[in-house]
């Protein structure tokens, strides 16, 4: 295969493999940034590894045969009041985690999702979940918690968070053409699925929502021992720990990672959880996937690792936590978002990552 083709022809999306045409800003199938796929046939990128070959339409170097990095392999996003990083890790062939962030004068919003690896298209599931949920939460924050999307009366951030998770549920279920809320107790292997965690931080309150084993933590700057996990895993491990059948250390083993709640088709009776927390003082909210907490599940130890750096440089602190997970083994994708508290606020209009959310809404 030479990589040469009809000028202006499509190239495969580096995330899902579907055709992407020159000029497209994102993949129509999975909404991932086009990246390599934006390059028309005959204009292939140079291989970063051997420097002498070209990346063909299949995403592999025509000289050394190595796969080109996808744009989702490593992403860093800083919006001022919050920052996040997601990385493919050392053992996975792709990044099935996703994150979406927003900063407004009223709130900082973080959404994290981890695609369930033994489901189909887990990378698309996580991306659909975070993008969909962020739109709902951002609209609620910009409306000052007034009625949005046809709701009457006033909507709290807790209500908006639950609605955002429900919208994410619908988006992930739609990938398989199924309706959410099945009745089976196990997840079919062919249904795209993902875990979910969101945090909305305002001047005095942190509102978290989750389903699965992606987590939200409060990291206390004044007293690390006051740090706490704000979410509670929907997993077999968590149930066994609660029953006294498993220790916290044993709960981090790969064998224990069977989720009992997820976004996607055939979710059974699982429903998103919502909780509110009033921080007692300075600190940071951490939202992460199990790629981090597998190596450090304890809130106090995470606070020691992240603080005080997270208060002044959340992106640098997120980078440190990701580097820690990679150096500890990096056996999974890892995503970390940090929101310093008290909230600094964002001057001017809302900023988001991905920054194409408004563009997508206008289509």
Coordinates of C-alpha atoms in Angstrom, one line a residue:
X1 CA 0.0 0.0 0.0
X2 CA 1.5 3.3 -1.0
X3 CA -0.9 5.7 0.7
X4 CA -1.4 7.6 -2.6
X5 CA -5.0 7.8 -3.7
X6 CA -7.4 10.1 -5.5
X7 CA -6.8 13.7 -4.5
X8 CA -9.3 14.8 -1.9
X9 CA -10.3 11.2 -1.0
X10 CA -11.1 10.2 2.6
X11 CA -8.7 8.8 5.2
X12 CA -9.6 6.6 8.2
X13 CA -10.4 8.2 11.5
X14 CA -7.4 7.4 13.8
X15 CA -9.9 6.7 16.6
X16 CA -12.6 4.5 15.0
X17 CA -11.4 3.8 11.4
X18 CA -14.4 5.4 9.7
X19 CA -13.7 7.6 6.6
X20 CA -13.1 11.3 7.2
X21 CA -13.0 13.7 4.3
X22 CA -10.5 16.6 3.8
X23 CA -11.8 19.7 5.5
X24 CA -13.7 17.8 8.2
X25 CA -12.8 19.0 11.7
X26 CA -14.0 15.8 13.4
X27 CA -15.1 12.3 12.6
X28 CA -18.9 12.1 11.9
X29 CA -19.0 8.6 13.4
X30 CA -17.3 9.1 16.8
X31 CA -16.8 12.9 16.9
X32 CA -13.1 12.5 17.6
X33 CA -10.7 15.2 16.4
X34 CA -9.8 14.3 12.8
X35 CA -6.0 14.5 13.3
X36 CA -4.3 12.3 10.8
X37 CA -7.6 11.7 9.0
X38 CA -7.7 15.3 8.0
X39 CA -4.7 14.7 5.7
X40 CA -5.8 13.9 2.2
X41 CA -4.4 10.8 0.5
X42 CA -1.0 11.6 -1.0
X43 CA -0.2 14.1 1.7
X44 CA 0.6 11.6 4.5
X45 CA 2.4 12.7 7.6
X46 CA 6.0 11.6 8.3
X47 CA 6.5 8.8 10.8
X48 CA 7.7 10.2 14.1
X49 CA 9.7 7.0 14.9
X50 CA 11.8 6.3 11.8
X51 CA 11.5 9.8 10.2
X52 CA 11.9 8.3 6.7
X53 CA 8.5 6.7 6.1
X54 CA 5.1 8.2 5.6
X55 CA 1.9 7.4 7.5
X56 CA -0.5 5.6 5.1
X57 CA -4.3 5.9 5.1
X58 CA -4.4 2.9 7.5
X59 CA -2.5 4.9 10.2
X60 CA 0.7 2.8 9.9
X61 CA 4.1 3.8 8.7
X62 CA 4.8 2.5 5.2
X63 CA 8.5 2.0 6.1
X64 CA 8.8 0.7 9.6
X65 CA 5.2 -0.5 10.1
X66 CA 4.7 1.3 13.4
X67 CA 1.3 2.7 14.2
X68 CA 1.1 6.5 14.3
X69 CA 0.0 8.0 17.6
X70 CA -3.6 9.0 17.7
X71 CA -4.5 12.5 18.9
X72 CA -6.3 10.9 21.9
X73 CA -3.2 9.1 23.1
X74 CA -2.2 12.0 25.2
X75 CA -4.2 15.2 25.8
X76 CA -3.5 18.1 28.1
X77 CA -6.1 20.9 28.7
X78 CA -5.9 23.9 30.9
X79 CA -8.7 26.3 31.3
X80 CA -7.4 28.5 34.2
X81 CA -9.8 27.5 37.0
X82 CA -9.3 23.8 36.2
X83 CA -7.1 21.5 34.1
X84 CA -7.0 17.9 33.0
X85 CA -4.9 15.3 31.3
X86 CA -5.6 12.0 29.7
X87 CA -3.1 9.4 28.5
X88 CA -3.2 6.1 26.7
X89 CA -0.9 4.4 29.3
X90 CA 1.8 1.9 28.6
X91 CA -0.1 -1.3 27.7
X92 CA -3.3 -0.3 25.9
X93 CA -3.3 0.2 22.1
X94 CA -5.6 3.2 22.3
X95 CA -7.0 5.6 24.8
X96 CA -10.5 4.6 25.8
X97 CA -10.8 7.4 28.5
X98 CA -12.2 10.8 27.7
X99 CA -12.6 14.1 29.5
X100 CA -14.6 17.3 28.9
X101 CA -14.0 20.6 30.8
X102 CA -15.7 24.0 31.0
X103 CA -15.0 27.2 32.9
X104 CA -17.5 30.0 33.3
X105 CA -17.6 32.9 35.7
X106 CA -20.0 30.9 37.9
X107 CA -18.6 27.4 37.8
X108 CA -15.9 24.9 36.8
X109 CA -17.1 21.7 35.3
X110 CA -15.3 18.4 34.8
X111 CA -16.7 15.2 33.1
X112 CA -14.6 12.0 32.9
X113 CA -15.5 8.7 31.4
X114 CA -13.7 5.4 31.0
X115 CA -14.9 3.1 28.2
X116 CA -15.4 -0.5 29.3
X117 CA -12.7 -2.4 27.4
X118 CA -14.6 -5.6 26.8
X119 CA -17.5 -3.7 25.2
X120 CA -17.5 -2.7 21.6
X121 CA -16.3 0.8 20.6
X122 CA -15.4 1.8 24.2
X123 CA -13.5 4.9 23.0
X124 CA -16.5 6.2 21.2
X125 CA -18.7 5.5 24.2
X126 CA -16.6 7.5 26.6
X127 CA -16.3 10.4 24.1
X128 CA -20.0 10.5 23.5
X129 CA -20.7 10.5 27.3
X130 CA -18.4 13.4 28.2
X131 CA -19.4 15.6 25.3
X132 CA -23.1 15.1 25.9
X133 CA -23.0 15.6 29.6
X134 CA -20.8 18.7 29.4
X135 CA -23.4 20.5 27.1
X136 CA -26.1 19.9 29.7
X137 CA -24.0 21.1 32.6
X138 CA -22.6 24.1 30.8
X139 CA -26.1 25.2 29.8
X140 CA -27.3 24.9 33.4
X141 CA -24.3 26.9 34.7
X142 CA -24.7 29.6 32.1
X143 CA -28.4 29.9 32.9
X144 CA -27.6 30.5 36.5
X145 CA -29.5 27.4 37.5
X146 CA -32.6 28.8 36.0
X147 CA -34.9 26.5 34.0
X148 CA -33.1 25.1 30.9
X149 CA -34.0 22.7 28.1
X150 CA -37.7 23.1 28.6
X151 CA -37.8 22.5 32.4
X152 CA -40.1 24.7 34.4
X153 CA -39.1 26.4 37.7
X154 CA -35.5 26.4 38.9
X155 CA -33.1 23.6 38.5
X156 CA -30.4 22.9 41.1
X157 CA -26.9 21.7 40.0
X158 CA -27.8 18.3 41.5
X159 CA -30.8 18.1 39.2
X160 CA -28.7 19.3 36.2
X161 CA -26.1 16.7 37.0
X162 CA -28.6 13.9 37.1
X163 CA -30.0 15.1 33.8
X164 CA -26.5 15.3 32.3
X165 CA -25.9 11.7 33.2
X166 CA -29.2 10.7 31.8
X167 CA -28.3 12.4 28.5
X168 CA -25.0 10.7 28.5
X169 CA -26.7 7.4 29.0
X170 CA -28.9 8.1 25.9
X171 CA -25.9 9.1 23.8
X172 CA -23.9 5.9 24.7
X173 CA -27.0 3.7 24.2
X174 CA -27.6 5.3 20.8
X175 CA -24.2 4.0 19.6
X176 CA -25.6 0.5 19.6
X177 CA -29.1 1.5 18.4
X178 CA -30.6 0.4 21.7
X179 CA -32.6 2.2 24.3
X180 CA -31.1 2.6 27.8
X181 CA -32.5 0.8 30.8
X182 CA -32.5 -2.9 29.9
X183 CA -33.6 -5.5 32.3
X184 CA -30.7 -8.0 32.2
X185 CA -28.3 -8.2 35.1
X186 CA -25.2 -8.5 32.9
X187 CA -23.9 -6.2 30.2
X188 CA -23.8 -7.7 26.7
X189 CA -20.3 -7.7 25.3
X190 CA -21.3 -6.1 22.0
X191 CA -22.9 -3.0 23.6
X192 CA -20.7 0.2 23.9
X193 CA -20.4 1.0 27.6
X194 CA -18.6 3.4 29.8
X195 CA -18.2 4.6 33.4
X196 CA -19.1 8.2 34.3
X197 CA -18.1 10.9 36.8
X198 CA -18.8 14.6 36.8
X199 CA -18.1 17.5 39.2
X200 CA -19.5 21.0 39.2
X201 CA -17.6 23.4 41.4
X202 CA -19.2 26.7 42.3
X203 CA -18.4 29.4 44.9
X204 CA -19.5 27.3 47.8
X205 CA -20.6 23.8 46.7
X206 CA -19.2 20.8 44.9
X207 CA -21.8 18.6 43.1
X208 CA -20.7 15.2 41.9
X209 CA -22.4 12.6 39.9
X210 CA -21.2 9.1 39.0
X211 CA -21.9 5.7 37.7
X212 CA -19.3 2.9 37.6
X213 CA -15.8 3.2 39.1
X214 CA -14.5 6.5 37.9
X215 CA -14.1 8.6 41.0
X216 CA -14.4 12.1 42.5
X217 CA -12.2 13.1 45.6
X218 CA -11.9 16.1 47.8
X219 CA -8.3 16.9 48.6
X220 CA -8.0 19.1 51.7
X221 CA -5.1 21.6 51.6
X222 CA -5.2 22.3 55.3
X223 CA -5.3 18.8 56.6
X224 CA -4.6 15.9 54.2
X225 CA -6.3 13.5 56.6
X226 CA -9.5 15.4 55.9
X227 CA -9.4 14.4 52.2
X228 CA -12.2 12.1 51.2
X229 CA -13.6 10.1 48.3
X230 CA -16.9 11.8 47.3
X231 CA -18.1 9.0 45.1
X232 CA -18.6 5.3 45.8
X233 CA -17.8 2.7 43.2
X234 CA -20.5 0.7 41.4
X235 CA -18.3 -2.4 41.3
X236 CA -18.1 -5.9 42.6
X237 CA -15.0 -4.9 44.5
X238 CA -16.8 -2.1 46.4
X239 CA -19.6 -4.5 47.3
X240 CA -17.1 -7.1 48.6
X241 CA -15.3 -4.4 50.7
X242 CA -18.5 -3.3 52.2
X243 CA -19.4 -6.9 53.1
X244 CA -15.9 -7.4 54.7
X245 CA -14.9 -10.0 52.1
X246 CA -12.1 -8.0 50.5
X247 CA -9.6 -5.4 51.8
X248 CA -9.1 -2.0 50.2
X249 CA -5.7 -3.2 48.9
X250 CA -7.2 -6.3 47.3
X251 CA -9.9 -4.2 45.7
X252 CA -7.4 -2.6 43.3
X253 CA -6.6 -5.9 41.7
X254 CA -7.6 -6.4 38.0
X255 CA -9.8 -9.4 39.0
X256 CA -11.9 -7.2 41.2
X257 CA -12.6 -4.6 38.5
X258 CA -16.1 -5.8 37.5
X259 CA -18.4 -2.8 37.3
X260 CA -22.0 -3.2 38.4
X261 CA -23.1 0.1 36.9
X262 CA -22.3 1.7 33.5
X263 CA -23.6 4.0 30.8
X264 CA -25.0 2.2 27.7
X265 CA -27.5 -0.3 26.6
X266 CA -28.8 -2.9 29.0
X267 CA -27.9 -1.1 32.2
X268 CA -30.4 -3.0 34.3
X269 CA -31.4 -1.2 37.5
X270 CA -28.2 0.9 37.9
X271 CA -28.8 4.6 38.1
X272 CA -26.4 7.5 38.4
X273 CA -25.7 8.8 42.0
X274 CA -25.6 12.5 42.9
X275 CA -24.0 14.0 46.0
X276 CA -23.2 17.6 47.2
X277 CA -20.3 18.6 49.3
X278 CA -19.4 21.9 51.0
X279 CA -15.6 22.3 51.2
X280 CA -14.4 23.3 54.7
X281 CA -11.6 25.4 53.3
X282 CA -8.9 25.4 50.6
X283 CA -8.2 22.3 48.6
X284 CA -8.9 20.7 45.2
X285 CA -11.5 18.5 43.6
X286 CA -10.0 15.5 41.8
X287 CA -12.0 13.6 39.1
X288 CA -10.2 10.6 37.7
X289 CA -10.4 7.1 36.2
X290 CA -9.2 3.9 37.7
X291 CA -5.9 4.3 35.8
X292 CA -4.9 6.6 38.6
X293 CA -6.6 5.2 41.7
X294 CA -5.5 1.7 40.9
X295 CA -2.1 2.8 42.1
X296 CA -3.2 5.1 44.9
X297 CA -6.8 4.7 46.0
X298 CA -6.5 6.6 49.4
X299 CA -7.7 10.2 49.4
X300 CA -5.1 11.3 51.9
X301 CA -2.2 10.0 49.9
X302 CA -3.6 11.6 46.7
X303 CA -3.8 14.9 48.6
X304 CA -0.2 14.7 49.6
X305 CA 0.8 14.0 46.0
X306 CA -1.3 16.7 44.4
X307 CA -1.1 19.5 47.0
X308 CA -0.1 22.3 47.3
X309 CA 0.8 22.3 43.6
X310 CA -2.8 21.8 42.4
X311 CA -3.8 25.1 44.0
X312 CA -1.6 27.2 41.8
X313 CA -0.9 25.0 38.9
X314 CA -3.6 22.4 38.3
X315 CA -2.2 21.3 34.9
X316 CA 1.2 20.7 36.4
X317 CA -0.3 18.7 39.3
X318 CA -2.4 16.7 36.9
X319 CA 0.7 15.9 34.9
X320 CA 2.5 14.8 38.1
X321 CA -0.4 12.4 38.9
X322 CA -0.4 10.9 35.4
X323 CA 3.4 10.5 35.5
X324 CA 3.0 8.7 38.9
X325 CA 0.5 6.3 37.4
X326 CA 2.7 5.6 34.4
X327 CA 5.8 5.1 36.5
X328 CA 3.8 2.7 38.7
X329 CA 3.0 0.5 35.8
X330 CA 0.6 2.4 33.5
X331 CA -1.4 -0.7 32.8
X332 CA -4.6 1.2 32.0
X333 CA -5.6 4.5 30.4
X334 CA -5.4 7.3 32.9
X335 CA -7.3 10.5 33.2
X336 CA -7.0 13.2 35.8
X337 CA -8.8 16.5 36.3
X338 CA -8.1 19.0 39.1
X339 CA -10.2 21.9 40.2
X340 CA -8.7 24.2 42.8
X341 CA -11.0 25.5 45.5
X342 CA -12.0 28.3 46.3
X343 CA -13.0 28.6 42.7
X344 CA -11.1 31.3 40.9
X345 CA -13.8 31.8 38.2
X346 CA -13.3 32.5 34.5
X347 CA -13.4 36.0 33.1
X348 CA -15.4 36.5 30.0
X349 CA -17.3 33.9 28.0
X350 CA -17.3 30.2 28.8
X351 CA -14.3 28.2 27.7
X352 CA -14.5 24.5 27.0
X353 CA -12.4 21.5 26.2
X354 CA -13.0 20.2 23.6
X355 CA -13.3 23.7 22.1
X356 CA -15.6 22.6 19.3
X357 CA -18.7 22.0 21.4
X358 CA -20.4 25.2 20.2
X359 CA -19.4 24.5 16.6
X360 CA -21.0 21.0 16.9
X361 CA -24.2 22.5 18.4
X362 CA -24.5 24.9 15.5
X363 CA -24.5 22.1 12.9

